[in-house]
Coordinates of C-alpha atoms and ligand atoms in Angstrom, one line a residue:
X761 CA -20.7 15.5 40.8
X762 CA -18.5 12.9 42.3
X763 CA -19.5 11.5 45.7
X764 CA -16.6 11.1 48.1
X765 CA -16.1 9.2 51.4
X766 CA -13.8 11.4 53.5
X767 CA -15.1 14.8 54.7
X768 CA -12.2 16.6 53.0
X769 CA -9.1 15.4 51.2
X770 CA -6.1 16.9 49.4
X771 CA -5.6 15.2 46.1
X772 CA -1.9 15.4 45.1
X773 CA -1.0 14.9 41.5
X774 CA 2.5 13.3 41.7
X775 CA 2.8 13.5 37.9
X776 CA 2.5 17.3 38.2
X777 CA 5.4 17.3 40.7
X778 CA 7.5 15.2 38.4
X779 CA 6.7 17.4 35.4
X780 CA 7.4 20.6 37.4
X781 CA 10.8 19.3 38.4
X782 CA 11.6 18.3 34.8
X783 CA 10.7 21.9 33.8
X784 CA 12.9 23.4 36.5
X785 CA 15.7 21.1 35.5
X786 CA 15.4 22.4 32.0
X787 CA 15.5 26.0 33.2
X788 CA 18.4 25.2 35.5
X789 CA 20.4 24.5 32.3
X790 CA 23.0 22.1 33.6
X791 CA 22.8 22.9 37.3
X792 CA 21.5 20.0 39.5
X793 CA 18.1 20.4 41.2
X794 CA 17.5 20.1 44.9
X795 CA 13.8 19.7 45.4
X796 CA 12.8 21.4 48.7
X797 CA 10.5 19.0 50.5
X798 CA 10.5 20.7 54.0
X799 CA 7.3 21.1 55.9
X800 CA 5.8 17.9 54.7
X801 CA 6.6 18.7 51.1
X802 CA 4.9 22.1 51.4
X803 CA 1.9 20.2 52.7
X804 CA 1.9 17.7 49.9
X805 CA 3.4 14.8 51.9
X806 CA 7.2 14.5 52.6
X807 CA 8.0 11.1 51.2
X808 CA 5.6 11.0 48.2
X809 CA 6.7 14.5 47.1
X810 CA 10.3 13.5 47.5
X811 CA 9.8 10.3 45.4
X812 CA 7.9 12.3 42.7
X813 CA 10.6 14.9 42.6
X814 CA 13.3 12.3 42.2
X815 CA 11.3 10.7 39.4
X816 CA 11.2 14.1 37.7
X817 CA 15.0 14.4 37.7
X818 CA 15.9 16.0 41.1
X819 CA 19.2 14.6 42.4
X820 CA 19.0 16.4 45.8
X821 CA 16.4 16.7 48.4
X822 CA 16.3 19.7 50.8
X823 CA 14.6 19.9 54.2
X824 CA 14.8 22.4 57.0
X825 CA 15.0 20.2 60.0
X826 CA 17.0 17.2 61.0
X827 CA 13.9 15.1 61.9
X828 CA 12.7 15.6 58.3
X829 CA 16.0 14.4 56.9
X830 CA 15.9 11.3 59.2
X831 CA 12.4 10.6 58.0
X832 CA 13.6 10.6 54.4
X833 CA 16.4 8.3 55.4
X834 CA 14.0 5.9 57.1
X835 CA 11.9 5.9 53.8
X836 CA 15.1 4.8 52.0
X837 CA 15.3 8.0 50.0
X838 CA 18.1 10.0 51.7
X839 CA 20.7 7.4 51.3
X840 CA 19.6 6.2 47.8
X841 CA 22.6 6.1 45.5
X842 CA 22.9 9.3 43.5
X843 CA 20.7 11.2 45.9
X844 CA 21.9 13.7 48.5
X845 CA 19.8 15.2 51.2
X846 CA 20.6 18.6 52.8
X847 CA 19.3 19.7 56.2
X848 CA 19.3 23.5 56.0
X849 CA 18.5 24.6 59.6
X850 CA 20.5 23.6 62.6
X851 CA 19.8 24.2 66.2
X852 CA 21.9 23.4 69.3
X853 CA 21.6 20.0 70.9
X854 CA 20.2 18.0 68.0
X855 CA 21.2 14.4 67.4
X856 CA 23.7 15.2 64.7
X857 CA 25.4 11.8 65.1
X858 CA 22.2 10.2 63.7
X859 CA 22.2 12.7 60.8
X860 CA 25.8 11.9 60.0
X861 CA 25.2 8.1 60.2
X862 CA 22.2 8.5 57.9
X863 CA 24.4 10.1 55.4
X864 CA 22.6 13.5 55.5
X865 CA 24.4 16.7 54.5
X866 CA 24.2 19.4 57.1
X867 CA 24.3 23.2 56.7
X868 CA 26.2 25.2 59.2
X869 CA 26.2 29.0 59.4
X870 CA 28.1 29.4 62.7
X871 CA 31.3 28.0 64.2
X872 CA 29.5 26.5 67.2
X873 CA 27.4 24.4 64.9
X874 CA 30.5 23.3 62.9
X875 CA 32.0 22.2 66.2
X876 CA 28.9 20.4 67.3
X877 CA 28.7 18.5 64.0
X878 CA 32.4 17.7 64.2
X879 CA 32.0 16.3 67.7
X880 CA 29.1 14.2 66.6
X881 CA 31.3 12.9 63.7
X882 CA 34.1 12.1 66.2
X883 CA 31.7 10.1 68.4
X884 CA 30.1 8.1 65.5
X885 CA 33.4 7.6 63.6
X886 CA 31.8 8.8 60.4
X887 CA 33.0 12.0 58.8
X888 CA 30.2 14.6 58.3
X889 CA 29.4 16.4 55.0
X890 CA 28.6 20.1 55.6
X891 CA 27.6 23.1 53.6
X892 CA 28.7 26.5 54.9
X893 CA 25.9 29.0 54.9
X894 CA 26.6 32.6 54.1
X895 CA 24.4 35.5 55.0
X896 CA 24.8 37.6 51.8
X897 CA 22.1 40.1 52.8
X898 CA 18.9 38.4 54.0
X899 CA 19.9 38.8 57.6
X900 CA 18.4 35.4 58.5
X901 CA 20.6 32.3 58.7
X902 CA 24.3 32.1 57.9
X903 CA 27.4 34.0 58.6
X904 CA 27.7 37.6 57.6
X905 CA 30.7 38.8 55.6
X906 CA 32.4 39.8 58.8
X907 CA 31.8 36.4 60.5
X908 CA 32.6 34.3 57.4
X909 CA 36.4 34.0 57.9
X910 CA 35.8 32.5 61.4
X911 CA 33.3 30.1 60.0
X912 CA 35.6 29.0 57.2
X913 CA 38.5 28.6 59.7
X914 CA 36.4 26.5 62.1
X915 CA 35.4 24.2 59.1
X916 CA 39.0 24.0 57.9
X917 CA 40.2 23.0 61.4
X918 CA 37.6 20.2 61.6
X919 CA 38.5 19.1 58.0
X920 CA 42.2 18.9 59.0
X921 CA 41.1 16.5 61.8
X922 CA 39.3 14.4 59.3
X923 CA 36.0 15.0 61.1
X924 CA 34.1 16.5 58.2
X925 CA 34.3 17.7 54.6
X926 CA 32.9 21.0 53.4
X927 CA 31.0 19.9 50.3
X928 CA 28.9 22.9 49.7
X929 CA 28.8 26.7 50.0
X930 CA 25.4 28.3 50.1
X931 CA 23.3 31.4 50.6
X932 CA 19.7 32.4 50.2
X933 CA 18.0 35.4 48.4
X934 CA 15.7 37.8 50.2
X935 CA 14.0 39.3 47.1
X936 CA 14.5 37.0 44.2
X937 CA 10.7 37.2 43.6
X938 CA 11.0 40.9 42.9
X939 CA 12.8 41.1 39.5
X940 CA 15.1 44.0 39.4
X941 CA 15.3 44.5 43.2
X942 CA 18.7 46.1 44.0
X943 CA 19.5 43.5 46.7
X944 CA 19.7 40.7 44.1
X945 CA 22.9 41.9 42.5
X946 CA 24.3 42.8 45.9
X947 CA 23.7 39.3 47.3
X948 CA 25.0 37.7 44.1
X949 CA 28.3 39.6 44.3
X950 CA 28.6 39.1 48.1
X951 CA 28.2 35.3 47.5
X952 CA 30.8 35.3 44.8
X953 CA 33.2 37.1 47.2
X954 CA 32.5 34.7 50.0
X955 CA 33.0 31.7 47.8
X956 CA 36.2 33.1 46.6
X957 CA 37.5 33.7 50.1
X958 CA 36.6 30.1 51.1
X959 CA 38.2 28.6 48.1
X960 CA 41.4 30.7 48.6
X961 CA 41.5 29.5 52.2
X962 CA 41.4 25.9 51.0
X963 CA 37.8 24.8 50.9
X964 CA 37.0 22.6 47.8
X965 CA 33.2 22.5 47.6
X966 CA 31.4 20.1 45.3
X967 CA 28.5 22.5 45.0
X968 CA 27.8 26.2 45.3
X969 CA 24.1 27.1 45.6
X970 CA 22.0 30.2 46.0
X971 CA 18.8 29.9 44.0
X972 CA 15.2 29.3 45.3
X973 CA 12.3 28.9 42.8
X974 CA 12.2 32.5 41.8
X975 CA 15.9 32.7 41.1
X976 CA 15.9 29.4 39.3
X977 CA 13.3 30.7 36.9
X978 CA 14.5 34.4 36.6
X979 CA 18.1 34.8 37.5
X980 CA 20.3 32.6 35.3
X981 CA 23.6 34.0 36.7
X982 CA 22.7 32.7 40.2
X983 CA 22.3 29.0 39.3
X984 CA 25.9 27.9 40.0
X985 CA 26.1 24.1 40.5
X986 CA 22.8 23.5 42.1
X987 CA 19.4 25.2 42.5
X988 CA 16.9 24.7 45.4
X989 CA 13.4 25.3 44.1
X990 CA 10.5 24.7 46.6
X991 CA 7.2 26.3 45.7
X992 CA 7.6 25.7 41.9
X993 CA 8.1 22.0 42.5
X994 CA 4.4 22.0 43.6
X995 CA 3.3 23.9 40.6
X996 CA 2.7 27.3 42.2
X997 CA 4.4 30.4 40.8
X998 CA 7.1 32.1 42.9
X999 CA 6.5 35.3 41.0
X1000 CA 2.7 35.7 40.5
X1001 CA 3.0 38.8 38.3
X1002 CA 5.2 36.9 35.9
X1003 CA 2.6 34.2 35.4
X1004 CA 2.7 30.4 35.9
X1005 CA 5.9 29.6 34.0
X1006 CA 4.0 26.6 32.7
X1007 CA 4.0 25.0 36.1
X1008 CA 1.0 22.8 37.1
X1009 CA -0.4 23.0 40.6
X1010 CA -0.2 19.6 42.3
X1011 CA -2.7 20.0 45.1
X1012 CA -6.5 20.0 44.8
X1013 CA -8.4 20.4 48.0
X1014 CA -11.9 18.9 48.0
X1015 CA -14.7 18.3 50.5
X1016 CA -18.0 16.5 50.3
X1017 CA -21.1 18.5 51.0
X1018 CA -22.3 17.4 54.5
X1019 CA -25.7 18.9 54.8
X1020 CA -28.1 20.9 52.6
X1021 CA -30.9 23.0 54.0
X1022 CA -33.4 25.7 53.0
X1023 CA -33.4 28.8 55.2
X1024 CA -35.6 31.9 55.0
X1025 CA -34.6 35.4 54.1
X1026 CA -32.8 37.1 57.0
X1027 CA -31.1 34.0 58.4
X1028 CA -27.8 34.8 60.2
X1029 CA -25.2 32.2 59.2
X1030 CA -22.4 30.8 61.4
X1031 CA -20.8 32.5 64.5
X1032 CA -21.4 36.2 64.9
X1033 CA -24.0 36.2 62.0
X1034 CA -21.5 38.0 59.8
X1035 CA -23.5 36.7 56.8
X1036 CA -27.3 37.2 56.6
X1037 CA -29.3 35.6 53.7
X1038 CA -30.7 38.1 51.4
X1039 CA -33.7 35.8 50.5
X1040 CA -34.9 32.3 51.0
X1041 CA -31.9 30.2 49.9
X1042 CA -30.2 26.8 50.0
X1043 CA -27.2 26.5 52.3
X1044 CA -24.6 23.8 52.1
X1045 CA -22.3 22.7 55.0
X1046 CA -18.7 22.1 53.9
X1047 CA -16.8 19.9 56.4
X1048 CA -13.5 21.7 56.5
X1049 CA -12.5 24.4 58.9
X1050 CA -9.6 26.2 60.4
X1051 CA -8.7 23.0 62.2
X1052 CA -8.0 21.6 58.7
X1053 CA -6.0 24.7 57.7
X1054 CA -8.8 26.7 56.0
X1055 CA -7.9 30.3 56.9
X1056 CA -10.4 31.9 59.2
X1057 CA -9.6 35.2 57.6
X1058 CA -11.3 33.6 54.6
X1059 CA -14.7 34.1 56.2
X1060 CA -17.0 35.9 53.7
X1061 CA -13.9 36.2 51.4
X1062 CA -12.8 33.0 49.8
X1063 CA -14.6 31.2 47.0
X1064 CA -15.0 27.6 46.3
X1065 CA -16.5 25.6 43.3
X1066 CA -19.8 24.0 44.2
X1067 CA -22.7 22.8 41.9
X1068 CA -20.9 24.1 38.9
X1069 CA -20.0 27.6 39.9
X1070 CA -18.1 29.8 42.3
X1071 CA -19.6 30.4 45.8
X1072 CA -18.2 32.6 48.5
X1073 CA -17.8 31.2 52.0
X1074 CA -20.9 32.5 53.9
X1075 CA -20.2 33.7 57.4
X1076 CA -17.3 32.7 59.6
X1077 CA -15.1 29.7 59.0
X1078 CA -15.4 27.4 62.1
X1079 CA -12.9 24.9 63.4
X1080 CA -14.4 22.0 61.4
X1081 CA -16.7 23.4 58.9
X1082 CA -18.1 26.4 56.9
X1083 CA -21.2 27.2 55.0
X1084 CA -21.8 28.3 51.4
X1085 CA -25.0 29.9 50.0
X1086 CA -26.2 28.1 46.8
X1087 CA -29.2 30.3 46.1
X1088 CA -31.7 28.1 44.4
X1089 CA -29.1 25.5 43.3
X1090 CA -28.8 22.3 45.1
X1091 CA -26.3 19.6 45.9
X1092 CA -26.7 16.2 47.4
X1093 CA -24.9 15.3 50.7
X1094 CA -21.5 13.8 49.6
X1095 CA -21.2 15.9 46.4
X1096 CA -17.8 17.1 45.8
X1097 CA -16.9 20.8 46.4
X1098 CA -13.5 22.0 45.1
X1099 CA -11.9 24.5 47.5
X1100 CA -8.9 25.1 45.4
X1101 CA -7.0 23.3 42.7
X1102 CA -5.5 23.8 39.2
X1103 CA -8.2 26.2 38.0
X1104 CA -9.0 24.0 35.1
X1105 CA -12.5 23.4 36.1
X1106 CA -13.1 27.0 37.2
X1107 CA -12.2 26.4 40.8
X1108 CA -9.9 28.9 42.6
X1109 CA -6.2 28.3 42.7
X1110 CA -4.1 28.4 45.9
X1111 CA -2.7 31.6 44.4
X1112 CA -6.1 33.1 44.2
X1113 CA -6.8 32.3 47.8
X1114 CA -3.5 33.8 48.8
X1115 CA -4.2 37.0 46.8
X1116 CA -7.6 37.3 48.5
X1117 CA -6.0 37.0 51.9
X1118 CA -2.9 39.1 51.4
X1119 CA -0.6 36.1 51.8
X1120 CA 1.4 33.8 49.6
X1121 CA 0.4 30.5 48.1
X1122 CA 3.1 28.8 50.2
X1123 CA 1.1 29.4 53.3
X1124 CA -2.2 28.2 51.8
X1125 CA -0.9 24.7 50.8
X1126 CA 1.6 24.3 53.7
X1127 CA -1.0 24.9 56.4
X1128 CA -3.5 22.2 55.2
X1129 CA -3.5 20.1 58.4
X1130 CA -2.8 16.5 59.1
X1131 CA -6.5 15.8 59.6
X1132 CA -6.9 16.1 55.8
X1133 CA -5.9 12.9 54.1
X1134 CA -3.6 13.2 51.1
X1135 CA -4.7 11.1 48.2
X1136 CA -2.1 10.5 45.5
X1137 CA -3.0 10.5 41.9
X1138 CA -1.3 11.0 38.5
X1139 CA 1.8 9.9 36.7
X1140 CA 4.5 11.7 34.7
X1141 CA 3.3 13.2 31.5
X1142 CA -0.3 14.0 32.4
X1143 CA -1.8 16.8 30.2
X1144 CA -0.5 20.4 29.8
X1145 CA -1.7 23.2 32.0
X1146 CA -4.7 25.2 31.0
X1147 CA -5.5 28.7 32.2
X1148 CA -8.1 29.4 34.9
X1149 CA -11.5 30.6 33.9
X1150 CA -13.0 33.2 36.2
X1151 CA -16.1 31.9 37.9
X1152 CA -19.3 33.6 39.0
X1153 CA -19.3 34.5 42.6
X1154 CA -22.8 34.9 44.0
X1155 CA -22.6 36.5 47.4
X1156 CA -25.6 37.0 49.6
X1157 CA -25.9 40.1 51.7
X1158 CA -23.0 40.4 54.1
X1159 CA -23.0 42.0 57.5
X1160 CA -19.7 43.0 59.0
X1161 CA -17.6 40.6 57.0
X1162 CA -15.7 41.9 54.0
X1163 CA -16.6 40.5 50.6
X1164 CA -13.5 41.9 48.8
X1165 CA -11.6 39.1 47.3
Ligands
PLP1361 C1 12.5 27.0 51.5 C2 13.8 27.2 50.9 C3 14.0 27.2 49.5 C4 12.9 27.1 48.5 O1 12.3 28.4 48.4 P1 11.1 28.6 47.4 O2 10.8 30.0 47.4 O3 9.9 27.8 47.9 O4 11.6 28.1 46.1 C5 15.3 27.3 49.1 N1 16.4 27.3 50.0 C6 16.2 27.3 51.3 C7 17.4 27.4 52.2 C8 14.9 27.3 51.8 O5 14.8 27.3 53.1

């Protein structure tokens, strides 16, 4: 086993990100690709993920918040020629002037936001580029069909003053990850109608876009001019029951064993003694806890790869650490333990952790905290994905904690 120096680190394979974007570009069949890099590139690191996505053929970057767009601008990515960056989520009172000057595209789903952006453009003397956001049935951001004409009119009025240009029309699917869901067709036709209304009213968009990862991979008729994949960029499947689509997970979370000890039968482990050793056994301390983003709900549930096989977390996950039960196997302090990764070596994947916890892989990777350094590896064209081999979990006796997983 490899000896490592930091307590825990997230290894990010930038080659995998590039390859995943290339695969998505292929599937997008002519539509451009906006790689969603919000939330620190789904936990992988905003700027490195953005660079890798551009290397893979993305021509747009997507973020949720203005500050994220400004960070890309400062890194020299947002304004790079041939690259556009869209800020998807606007709130009142943000420094939109800075966004406009940085050359960011801004999404607007309400007339007040169009006006706020227009005023910022007036102050800075730089016309804004905006994307009108339609609520076609998700009931989250954007204007509903009823409110759409007022949004379009507000944008046309600001366009007439030369304060902005509507360069995009967009919406977002609620259930694209559930193939055949009746809302998919309804949202698609609502979007087409709203686009038609806007174009008849005089809007001349450069791009119309609706598709997240699931739609990019599964709903060809929703690709329009641009697709906005997020989770698939990082190699995680947006539709677990449809398989991996050939995507390669980019993040491997590892920790170095911090302490090994022999304890007798009947030893209660960690807070609350929810795990009690069934016999004399070797315990290893893993220096990563919920303060690093390891879900506390994973206590006595999640598995990791240590000393060549799967081991379930023994007892409660603490803020900085958790324990695993090695039986009679041993590790040396500093030996590498793989929490999740590609699955190629038999370790769990983020998808497997998500399944065990009743959540989605998005949450598993995005929540890995800033205390965990990201270590970047890999280059475009690293090997093909291989399927995960199931490991051998070896639980001890468990008290009140669940061992389902
Ligand atoms: C996050 C996000 C996406 C990407 O969604 P995935 O399911 O991760 O592909 C696309 N569009 C918008 C507006 C988003 O907020």
